[in-house]
mmCIF file of C-alpha atoms in Angstrom:
data_model
loop_
_atom_site.group_PDB
_atom_site.id
_atom_site.type_symbol
_atom_site.label_atom_id
_atom_site.label_comp_id
_atom_site.label_asym_id
_atom_site.label_seq_id
_atom_site.Cartn_x
_atom_site.Cartn_y
_atom_site.Cartn_z
ATOM 1 C CA MET R 1209 -45.642 -2.168 0.428
ATOM 2 C CA GLY R 1210 -44.039 -2.771 -2.845
ATOM 3 C CA TYR R 1211 -42.294 0.679 -2.995
ATOM 4 C CA SER R 1212 -40.827 0.169 0.472
ATOM 5 C CA HIS R 1213 -39.449 -3.343 -0.333
ATOM 6 C CA ASN R 1214 -38.000 -2.076 -3.659
ATOM 7 C CA MET R 1215 -36.241 0.707 -1.853
ATOM 8 C CA SER R 1216 -34.883 -1.714 0.987
ATOM 9 C CA LEU R 1217 -33.590 -3.581 -2.108
ATOM 10 C CA VAL R 1218 -31.861 -0.648 -3.641
ATOM 11 C CA CYS R 1219 -30.257 0.432 -0.302
ATOM 12 C CA ALA R 1220 -28.738 -3.152 0.267
ATOM 13 C CA ILE R 1221 -27.355 -3.447 -3.268
ATOM 14 C CA LEU R 1222 -25.739 0.202 -2.834
ATOM 15 C CA ILE R 1223 -24.552 -0.630 0.582
ATOM 16 C CA ALA R 1224 -23.037 -3.842 -0.839
ATOM 17 C CA TYR R 1225 -21.605 -1.944 -3.556
ATOM 18 C CA LEU R 1226 -19.925 0.541 -1.406
ATOM 19 C CA HIS R 1227 -18.712 -2.117 0.941
ATOM 20 C CA PHE R 1228 -17.102 -3.853 -2.088
ATOM 21 C CA PHE R 1229 -15.817 -0.560 -3.392
ATOM 22 C CA TYR R 1230 -14.445 0.639 -0.272
ATOM 23 C CA ALA R 1231 -13.053 -2.815 1.243
ATOM 24 C CA GLN R 1232 -9.535 -3.694 0.743
ATOM 25 C CA ASN R 1233 -8.638 0.078 0.424
ATOM 26 C CA ALA R 1234 -9.740 1.347 3.876
ATOM 27 C CA PRO R 1235 -6.780 2.489 6.056
ATOM 28 C CA GLN R 1236 -7.085 -0.207 8.427
ATOM 29 C CA ASP R 1237 -7.000 -2.771 5.498
ATOM 30 C CA TYR R 1238 -3.299 -1.364 4.680
ATOM 31 C CA VAL R 1239 -2.388 -1.455 8.456
ATOM 32 C CA ASN R 1240 -3.565 -4.925 8.938
ATOM 33 C CA THR R 1241 -1.803 -6.354 5.828
ATOM 34 C CA HIS R 1242 1.134 -4.546 6.594
ATOM 35 C CA ASN R 1243 1.163 -5.768 10.144
ATOM 36 C CA GLN R 1244 0.496 -9.514 9.246
ATOM 37 C CA ALA R 1245 3.784 -9.334 7.219
ATOM 38 C CA ARG R 1246 5.761 -7.836 10.000
ATOM 39 C CA LYS R 1247 4.629 -10.026 12.575
ATOM 40 C CA GLU R 1248 5.864 -13.018 10.469
ATOM 41 C CA VAL R 1249 9.412 -11.746 11.072
ATOM 42 C CA GLY R 1250 9.109 -10.505 14.506
ATOM 43 C CA VAL R 1251 8.611 -6.782 13.747
ATOM 44 C CA GLY R 1252 6.338 -4.368 15.771
ATOM 45 C CA PRO R 1253 3.266 -2.847 14.013
ATOM 46 C CA VAL R 1254 2.703 0.388 11.897
ATOM 47 C CA LYS R 1255 0.087 2.824 12.602
ATOM 48 C CA TRP R 1256 -1.945 4.770 10.019
ATOM 49 C CA ASP R 1257 -0.861 8.369 9.789
ATOM 50 C CA ALA R 1258 -3.169 11.162 8.474
ATOM 51 C CA LYS R 1259 -0.300 13.406 7.435
ATOM 52 C CA LEU R 1260 1.466 10.474 5.474
ATOM 53 C CA ALA R 1261 -1.935 9.627 3.687
ATOM 54 C CA LYS R 1262 -2.364 13.070 2.809
ATOM 55 C CA PHE R 1263 1.009 13.147 1.243
ATOM 56 C CA ALA R 1264 0.409 9.884 -0.614
ATOM 57 C CA GLU R 1265 -3.241 11.022 -1.850
ATOM 58 C CA ASN R 1266 -1.612 14.102 -3.148
ATOM 59 C CA TYR R 1267 1.257 12.506 -5.030
ATOM 60 C CA ALA R 1268 -1.148 9.767 -6.155
ATOM 61 C CA ASN R 1269 -3.250 12.400 -7.882
ATOM 62 C CA GLN R 1270 -0.214 13.654 -9.762
ATOM 63 C CA ARG R 1271 0.165 10.317 -11.232
ATOM 64 C CA LYS R 1272 -3.417 9.999 -12.481
ATOM 65 C CA THR R 1273 -2.367 11.063 -16.099
ATOM 66 C CA ASN R 1274 -0.176 8.219 -16.773
ATOM 67 C CA CYS R 1275 0.081 5.802 -13.896
ATOM 68 C CA ALA R 1276 3.998 5.895 -14.095
ATOM 69 C CA LEU R 1277 5.865 4.490 -11.302
ATOM 70 C CA HIS R 1278 8.149 7.347 -10.426
ATOM 71 C CA ASN R 1279 9.064 7.958 -7.025
ATOM 72 C CA SER R 1280 7.855 11.044 -5.600
ATOM 73 C CA PRO R 1281 10.040 14.241 -5.102
ATOM 74 C CA HIS R 1282 10.144 13.619 -1.308
ATOM 75 C CA SER R 1283 10.987 9.752 -1.401
ATOM 76 C CA SER R 1284 14.063 10.554 0.797
ATOM 77 C CA LYS R 1285 12.116 12.202 3.241
ATOM 78 C CA TYR R 1286 9.436 9.240 3.385
ATOM 79 C CA GLY R 1287 9.773 5.810 2.476
ATOM 80 C CA GLU R 1288 7.473 4.623 -0.306
ATOM 81 C CA ASN R 1289 6.278 1.657 -2.277
ATOM 82 C CA LEU R 1290 4.289 2.237 -5.545
ATOM 83 C CA ALA R 1291 2.374 -0.051 -7.515
ATOM 84 C CA THR R 1292 -0.028 -0.140 -10.585
ATOM 85 C CA GLY R 1293 -2.599 -2.605 -11.674
ATOM 86 C CA SER R 1294 -5.663 -2.987 -13.885
ATOM 87 C CA GLY R 1295 -9.282 -4.513 -13.282
ATOM 88 C CA GLU R 1296 -10.223 -3.747 -9.707
ATOM 89 C CA PHE R 1297 -6.585 -3.573 -8.382
ATOM 90 C CA THR R 1298 -7.070 -2.917 -4.738
ATOM 91 C CA GLY R 1299 -4.621 -1.293 -2.056
ATOM 92 C CA MET R 1300 -4.574 -4.837 -0.358
ATOM 93 C CA ASP R 1301 -3.583 -6.223 -3.942
ATOM 94 C CA ALA R 1302 -0.748 -3.678 -3.885
ATOM 95 C CA VAL R 1303 0.452 -4.690 -0.468
ATOM 96 C CA LYS R 1304 0.340 -8.342 -1.427
ATOM 97 C CA LEU R 1305 2.377 -7.583 -4.483
ATOM 98 C CA TRP R 1306 5.109 -5.854 -2.294
ATOM 99 C CA ILE R 1307 5.217 -8.748 0.194
ATOM 100 C CA SER R 1308 5.306 -11.368 -2.527
ATOM 101 C CA LYS R 1309 8.823 -10.194 -3.169
ATOM 102 C CA LYS R 1310 9.839 -11.724 0.361
ATOM 103 C CA GLY R 1311 11.262 -14.760 -1.510
ATOM 104 C CA ASN R 1312 13.593 -12.402 -3.407
ATOM 105 C CA TYR R 1313 15.196 -11.412 -0.108
ATOM 106 C CA ASP R 1314 18.204 -13.042 1.568
ATOM 107 C CA TYR R 1315 18.499 -12.139 5.080
ATOM 108 C CA LYS R 1316 21.815 -13.572 5.586
ATOM 109 C CA SER R 1317 23.656 -11.465 2.824
ATOM 110 C CA ASN R 1318 20.841 -8.563 3.517
ATOM 111 C CA SER R 1319 20.444 -8.409 -0.344
ATOM 112 C CA CYS R 1320 17.933 -9.274 -3.060
ATOM 113 C CA ILE R 1321 18.746 -12.680 -4.797
ATOM 114 C CA GLN R 1322 19.637 -13.230 -8.427
ATOM 115 C CA ASN R 1323 19.188 -9.392 -9.253
ATOM 116 C CA ARG R 1324 15.572 -9.721 -8.288
ATOM 117 C CA SER R 1325 13.371 -6.820 -7.040
ATOM 118 C CA CYS R 1326 12.968 -7.033 -3.105
ATOM 119 C CA GLY R 1327 13.049 -3.775 -1.961
ATOM 120 C CA SER R 1328 9.607 -2.984 -1.529
ATOM 121 C CA TYR R 1329 9.178 -6.071 0.609
ATOM 122 C CA ILE R 1330 12.116 -4.602 2.881
ATOM 123 C CA GLN R 1331 10.172 -1.448 3.203
ATOM 124 C CA VAL R 1332 6.817 -3.279 4.267
ATOM 125 C CA VAL R 1333 8.813 -4.942 7.335
ATOM 126 C CA TRP R 1334 11.442 -2.238 8.001
ATOM 127 C CA ARG R 1335 11.555 -2.304 11.800
ATOM 128 C CA LYS R 1336 12.200 1.505 12.233
ATOM 129 C CA SER R 1337 9.066 2.357 9.957
ATOM 130 C CA THR R 1338 6.304 2.788 12.258
ATOM 131 C CA LEU R 1339 3.865 5.096 10.383
ATOM 132 C CA ILE R 1340 1.890 4.432 7.124
ATOM 133 C CA GLY R 1341 -0.094 6.414 4.856
ATOM 134 C CA CYS R 1342 -1.520 4.990 1.665
ATOM 135 C CA ALA R 1343 -3.632 6.247 -1.383
ATOM 136 C CA ARG R 1344 -5.266 4.479 -4.601
ATOM 137 C CA VAL R 1345 -6.386 6.469 -7.605
ATOM 138 C CA LYS R 1346 -8.000 5.516 -10.830
ATOM 139 C CA CYS R 1347 -5.664 6.582 -13.685
ATOM 140 C CA ASN R 1348 -6.568 8.189 -17.013
ATOM 141 C CA THR R 1349 -5.325 5.043 -18.313
ATOM 142 C CA ASN R 1350 -8.095 2.779 -16.780
ATOM 143 C CA GLY R 1351 -5.322 1.401 -14.331
ATOM 144 C CA TRP R 1352 -4.958 2.184 -10.694
ATOM 145 C CA PHE R 1353 -1.941 3.720 -9.148
ATOM 146 C CA VAL R 1354 -1.388 2.903 -5.372
ATOM 147 C CA ILE R 1355 1.271 4.540 -3.003
ATOM 148 C CA CYS R 1356 2.185 3.621 0.505
ATOM 149 C CA SER R 1357 4.252 6.411 2.308
ATOM 150 C CA TYR R 1358 6.453 5.276 5.348
ATOM 151 C CA ASP R 1359 7.963 7.233 8.324
ATOM 152 C CA PRO R 1360 10.711 7.039 9.163
ATOM 153 C CA PRO R 1361 11.882 5.782 5.678
ATOM 154 C CA GLY R 1362 13.389 2.289 5.089
ATOM 155 C CA ASN R 1363 15.935 0.654 2.856
ATOM 156 C CA ILE R 1364 19.078 2.176 4.704
ATOM 157 C CA GLU R 1365 22.397 0.952 3.033
ATOM 158 C CA GLY R 1366 23.935 -1.557 5.382
ATOM 159 C CA GLU R 1367 21.207 -1.948 7.790
ATOM 160 C CA LYS R 1368 18.977 -4.980 8.008
ATOM 161 C CA PRO R 1369 15.197 -4.471 7.932
ATOM 162 C CA TYR R 1370 14.750 -6.728 11.084
#
């Protein structure tokens, strides 16, 4: 009886650990967080795309050595957002970081305010981007690298995101 109780406890701990590890990094977590921001500005939802996710994963694996925030060679074919973080920096942390740039965007002038960064927010809510694929990898520097790829790409000069 003691053995089965201990095994049940070990299984429960393992399940909790896997849930914590995978939570906030699952495809639906990326989609839901994007779609909440998009809904706030009246933009339709994005959907997860396995091809984009594979592209993002391949590129993220190339960034493992140093976690450098360099755009992928195909950043013109797909839109993309990049982020790095330490600790248990999750995919949702990255998306929330991009969304936090909303206050730096002035819709009327369709530009970032006071030389601040807002392009990552614009890509999240870009109305024509309907597919996303994201990846998160642990870097050799002990940080995390997160990328989301978007199709079609956003941030088109002269166009408003919504």
